[in-house]
Amino acid sequence: MDFGNYKTVKISEPIFLKGGDIGVLLVHGYTGSPHDFSYMANELNKAGFTVSVPRLPGHGTCGEDFLKTDADDWLRRAFDAYYDLQGMCKEVYICGLSMGGVISLIMAAQLKPKKLVTLAAATHVFDNRIKLTPLLALFKEKMPRENNEKYEDPDLEYLRKEYWSYNWPKQAAELYKLMKISRKSVTQIISDTLVVAARNDNTVPLSAAEFIYNNIRSERRKLLVFERSGHVLSNDIEKEAVTEAVKNWFLGIEA
């Protein structure tokens, strides 16, 4: 179904699964959508949690939407989803992937949830060109980039063409803004924190996870590195093991 330039993409729809009186907010990453958390959301719900995966504004619909949003929009949506969960649950935990991990760090510094999980949180990235994006954004909104991946799923193929086949200087500058805020926020975090990283991550270096782990003030913290996964830990080759680790952390089960 199309509404002008807006396309309804089934896998991008927000996920809400009613469960028990402990809520879990899952925050997806930059150019991602709730589909990256579909497996984890269902498994956490089976374990008894009420789970919310909001769609960040401009994500999972079309590139034109993406260009109309900024860091404040993405933060606001995550905070709103947290407060919605808080209204129906006695406690809310937070887990974020990549930019969602950055947003989760910012939220945890302010909201002090009891438990927090970051998955490849992008406090730092390999590509130092992100520092130039505030300047590039003055000249280019989007720049084609090579992406030869093909997906059998038509929704994923649509997202590839709309989002993953371009660089977005203006939006990357907004991401960079969030990255800098998150780096200042980590020292204010006291939540029980599980920091998860991927050895084969080509986007976020392992040093980002070490930065979080070494600078948070949490008395209870753990750093976990998955050896075979790439950047999108929640939806990659080890997603079952990643999900089990997240679930056990939220359940208070020690490995």
Coordinates of C-alpha atoms in Angstrom, one line a residue:
M1 CA 0.0 0.0 0.0
D2 CA 1.4 3.4 -1.0
F3 CA 0.6 6.9 0.3
G4 CA 2.4 9.2 -2.1
N5 CA 6.1 8.6 -1.4
Y6 CA 5.4 6.7 1.8
K7 CA 5.5 3.0 1.5
T8 CA 4.2 0.6 4.2
V9 CA 6.9 -2.0 4.8
K10 CA 5.6 -4.9 6.9
I11 CA 9.0 -5.7 8.5
S12 CA 9.4 -2.1 9.5
E13 CA 6.3 -1.9 11.6
P14 CA 6.7 -1.3 15.3
I15 CA 6.5 -4.4 17.5
F16 CA 4.6 -4.5 20.8
L17 CA 4.2 -7.8 22.6
K18 CA 2.3 -7.8 25.9
G19 CA 3.7 -9.9 28.7
G20 CA 4.5 -9.5 32.4
D21 CA 5.0 -6.5 34.5
I22 CA 8.7 -5.9 33.5
G23 CA 9.0 -4.2 30.2
V24 CA 11.9 -4.2 27.7
L25 CA 12.5 -1.4 25.2
L26 CA 14.5 -2.5 22.2
V27 CA 16.0 0.4 20.1
H28 CA 17.1 -0.3 16.5
G29 CA 20.0 1.3 14.7
Y30 CA 20.8 3.9 12.0
T31 CA 19.0 3.0 8.7
G32 CA 17.6 -0.1 10.5
S33 CA 14.1 -0.8 11.6
P34 CA 12.2 -3.1 14.1
H35 CA 12.8 -6.1 11.9
D36 CA 16.4 -6.3 13.3
F37 CA 14.8 -7.2 16.7
S38 CA 12.0 -9.5 15.6
Y39 CA 13.6 -12.7 16.8
M40 CA 14.8 -11.2 20.1
A41 CA 11.5 -9.5 20.8
N42 CA 9.6 -12.7 20.4
E43 CA 12.0 -14.7 22.6
L44 CA 12.0 -12.1 25.4
N45 CA 8.2 -12.1 25.3
K46 CA 8.2 -15.9 25.6
A47 CA 10.3 -15.4 28.7
G48 CA 7.6 -13.2 30.2
F49 CA 8.6 -9.6 29.3
T50 CA 6.4 -7.0 27.8
V51 CA 8.4 -5.9 24.8
S52 CA 8.3 -2.7 22.7
V53 CA 10.4 -2.1 19.5
P54 CA 9.5 1.4 18.2
R55 CA 10.3 2.5 14.6
L56 CA 12.5 5.5 14.8
P57 CA 11.1 8.4 12.6
G58 CA 12.3 8.3 9.1
H59 CA 13.4 4.7 9.3
G60 CA 12.0 1.8 7.4
T61 CA 9.7 3.8 5.1
C62 CA 11.6 5.7 2.4
G63 CA 14.7 7.9 2.0
E64 CA 12.6 11.0 1.6
D65 CA 11.2 10.4 5.1
F66 CA 14.7 9.8 6.5
L67 CA 15.9 13.2 5.3
K68 CA 13.1 15.0 7.1
T69 CA 14.1 13.7 10.6
D70 CA 17.0 14.3 12.9
A71 CA 18.6 13.2 16.2
D72 CA 16.0 14.9 18.3
D73 CA 13.2 13.0 16.5
W74 CA 15.0 9.7 17.1
L75 CA 15.6 10.4 20.7
R76 CA 12.1 11.6 21.4
R77 CA 10.6 8.5 19.9
A78 CA 12.7 6.2 22.1
F79 CA 11.9 8.2 25.2
D80 CA 8.2 8.2 24.4
A81 CA 8.3 4.4 23.9
Y82 CA 10.0 4.1 27.3
Y83 CA 7.4 6.2 29.0
D84 CA 4.6 4.2 27.4
L85 CA 6.1 1.0 28.8
Q86 CA 6.6 2.6 32.2
G87 CA 2.9 3.4 32.2
M88 CA 2.0 -0.3 32.1
C89 CA 5.0 -2.0 33.7
K90 CA 6.5 -1.7 37.2
E91 CA 10.0 -1.7 35.7
V92 CA 11.6 -1.1 32.2
Y93 CA 14.9 -2.3 31.0
I94 CA 16.6 -1.0 27.8
C95 CA 18.6 -2.7 25.0
G96 CA 19.9 -0.9 21.9
L97 CA 21.7 -1.9 18.8
S98 CA 24.3 0.4 17.1
M99 CA 22.8 3.9 17.0
G100 CA 20.1 2.4 19.2
G101 CA 22.9 1.5 21.6
V102 CA 24.0 5.1 21.6
I103 CA 20.5 6.2 22.3
S104 CA 20.2 3.7 25.1
L105 CA 23.3 5.0 26.7
I106 CA 21.9 8.6 26.6
M107 CA 18.6 7.3 28.1
A108 CA 20.3 5.2 30.8
A109 CA 22.3 8.2 32.0
Q110 CA 19.1 10.2 32.5
L111 CA 16.5 7.5 33.4
K112 CA 18.6 5.2 35.5
P113 CA 17.0 1.9 34.5
K114 CA 17.9 -1.1 36.6
K115 CA 19.3 -3.0 33.6
L116 CA 20.8 -2.0 30.3
V117 CA 22.2 -3.9 27.3
T118 CA 24.2 -2.4 24.5
L119 CA 24.8 -4.3 21.2
A120 CA 27.6 -2.9 19.1
A121 CA 26.8 0.6 20.5
A122 CA 28.4 3.1 18.1
T123 CA 30.1 5.4 20.5
H124 CA 33.0 5.2 18.0
V125 CA 33.1 3.9 14.4
F126 CA 35.9 2.8 12.1
D127 CA 35.0 5.3 9.4
N128 CA 36.5 8.6 10.6
R129 CA 34.9 10.4 7.7
I130 CA 31.8 10.8 10.0
K131 CA 33.6 13.8 11.5
L132 CA 33.3 15.5 8.2
T133 CA 29.6 14.9 7.8
P134 CA 28.5 18.2 9.3
L135 CA 30.4 20.0 6.5
L136 CA 29.4 17.5 3.8
A137 CA 25.8 17.9 4.8
L138 CA 25.9 21.5 3.5
F139 CA 26.5 20.3 0.0
K140 CA 25.0 16.8 -0.4
E141 CA 21.8 15.2 1.1
K142 CA 22.6 11.7 -0.2
M143 CA 25.4 10.1 -2.2
P144 CA 25.1 6.7 -4.0
R145 CA 27.4 4.0 -2.7
E146 CA 28.0 0.5 -4.0
N147 CA 25.8 -2.2 -2.5
N148 CA 25.7 -5.4 -4.4
E149 CA 23.7 -7.4 -1.9
K150 CA 20.4 -8.8 -3.1
Y151 CA 17.5 -10.0 -0.9
E152 CA 14.8 -12.5 -1.7
D153 CA 12.5 -10.8 0.8
P154 CA 10.9 -7.9 -1.2
D155 CA 10.8 -5.7 1.9
L156 CA 14.5 -6.1 2.5
E157 CA 15.3 -5.5 -1.1
Y158 CA 13.2 -2.3 -1.0
L159 CA 15.1 -1.1 2.1
R160 CA 18.4 -1.8 0.4
K161 CA 17.4 0.4 -2.5
E162 CA 16.0 3.2 -0.3
Y163 CA 18.5 3.3 2.5
W164 CA 21.5 1.0 2.2
S165 CA 22.5 2.0 -1.4
Y166 CA 23.4 5.6 -0.3
N167 CA 25.5 7.5 2.2
W168 CA 23.5 10.2 4.0
P169 CA 25.8 13.1 5.1
K170 CA 23.0 15.1 6.8
Q171 CA 21.7 12.1 8.7
A172 CA 25.2 10.8 9.5
A173 CA 25.9 14.2 11.0
E174 CA 22.9 13.7 13.3
L175 CA 24.2 10.3 14.2
Y176 CA 27.6 11.8 15.0
K177 CA 25.9 14.3 17.3
L178 CA 24.3 11.4 19.2
M179 CA 27.7 9.6 19.4
K180 CA 29.3 12.6 21.0
I181 CA 26.5 13.0 23.5
S182 CA 26.7 9.3 24.4
R183 CA 30.4 9.5 25.1
K184 CA 29.8 12.2 27.6
S185 CA 26.8 10.2 29.1
V186 CA 28.6 6.9 30.0
T187 CA 30.1 8.2 33.2
Q188 CA 26.6 8.9 34.5
I189 CA 25.4 5.3 34.0
I190 CA 24.8 3.2 37.1
S191 CA 22.5 0.5 35.6
D192 CA 23.5 -3.2 35.6
T193 CA 25.1 -3.2 32.2
L194 CA 25.8 -5.9 29.7
V195 CA 28.1 -4.6 26.9
V196 CA 28.0 -6.9 23.8
A197 CA 30.3 -6.6 20.8
A198 CA 31.1 -8.6 17.6
R199 CA 34.6 -9.6 16.6
N200 CA 33.7 -9.3 12.9
D201 CA 32.0 -5.9 13.2
N202 CA 33.2 -3.8 10.2
T203 CA 31.3 -0.7 11.5
V204 CA 32.0 -0.4 15.2
P205 CA 35.5 -1.3 16.7
L206 CA 35.8 -3.5 19.7
S207 CA 37.4 -0.5 21.5
A208 CA 33.9 1.1 21.6
A209 CA 32.6 -1.7 23.8
E210 CA 35.8 -1.4 25.9
F211 CA 35.2 2.4 26.2
I212 CA 31.7 1.8 27.5
Y213 CA 32.7 -1.0 29.9
N214 CA 35.6 1.0 31.3
N215 CA 33.8 4.3 31.8
I216 CA 30.3 3.4 33.2
R217 CA 29.9 3.6 37.0
S218 CA 27.9 0.4 37.2
E219 CA 28.8 -1.9 40.0
R220 CA 27.5 -4.8 38.0
R221 CA 28.8 -4.9 34.4
K222 CA 29.9 -7.5 31.9
L223 CA 31.6 -7.4 28.5
L224 CA 30.7 -10.1 26.1
V225 CA 32.3 -10.6 22.6
F226 CA 30.8 -12.8 20.0
E227 CA 33.4 -14.3 17.7
R228 CA 31.4 -14.9 14.5
S229 CA 28.9 -12.2 14.3
G230 CA 28.9 -9.0 12.3
H231 CA 27.6 -5.6 13.3
V232 CA 23.8 -6.4 13.5
L233 CA 24.2 -8.8 16.4
S234 CA 20.5 -9.2 17.1
N235 CA 19.9 -10.5 13.5
D236 CA 23.2 -12.3 12.5
I237 CA 24.7 -15.7 12.6
E238 CA 24.7 -15.9 16.4
K239 CA 21.4 -14.2 17.1
E240 CA 20.2 -17.2 19.2
A241 CA 23.2 -17.0 21.5
V242 CA 23.1 -13.2 21.6
T243 CA 19.4 -13.3 22.5
E244 CA 20.0 -15.9 25.2
A245 CA 22.7 -13.7 26.7
V246 CA 20.4 -10.6 26.7
K247 CA 17.4 -12.7 28.1
N248 CA 19.6 -14.1 30.9
W249 CA 20.9 -10.7 31.8
F250 CA 17.4 -9.3 32.2
L251 CA 16.3 -12.4 34.1
G252 CA 19.2 -12.1 36.4
I253 CA 20.6 -15.6 35.4
E254 CA 24.4 -15.7 35.6
A255 CA 26.2 -17.5 32.8

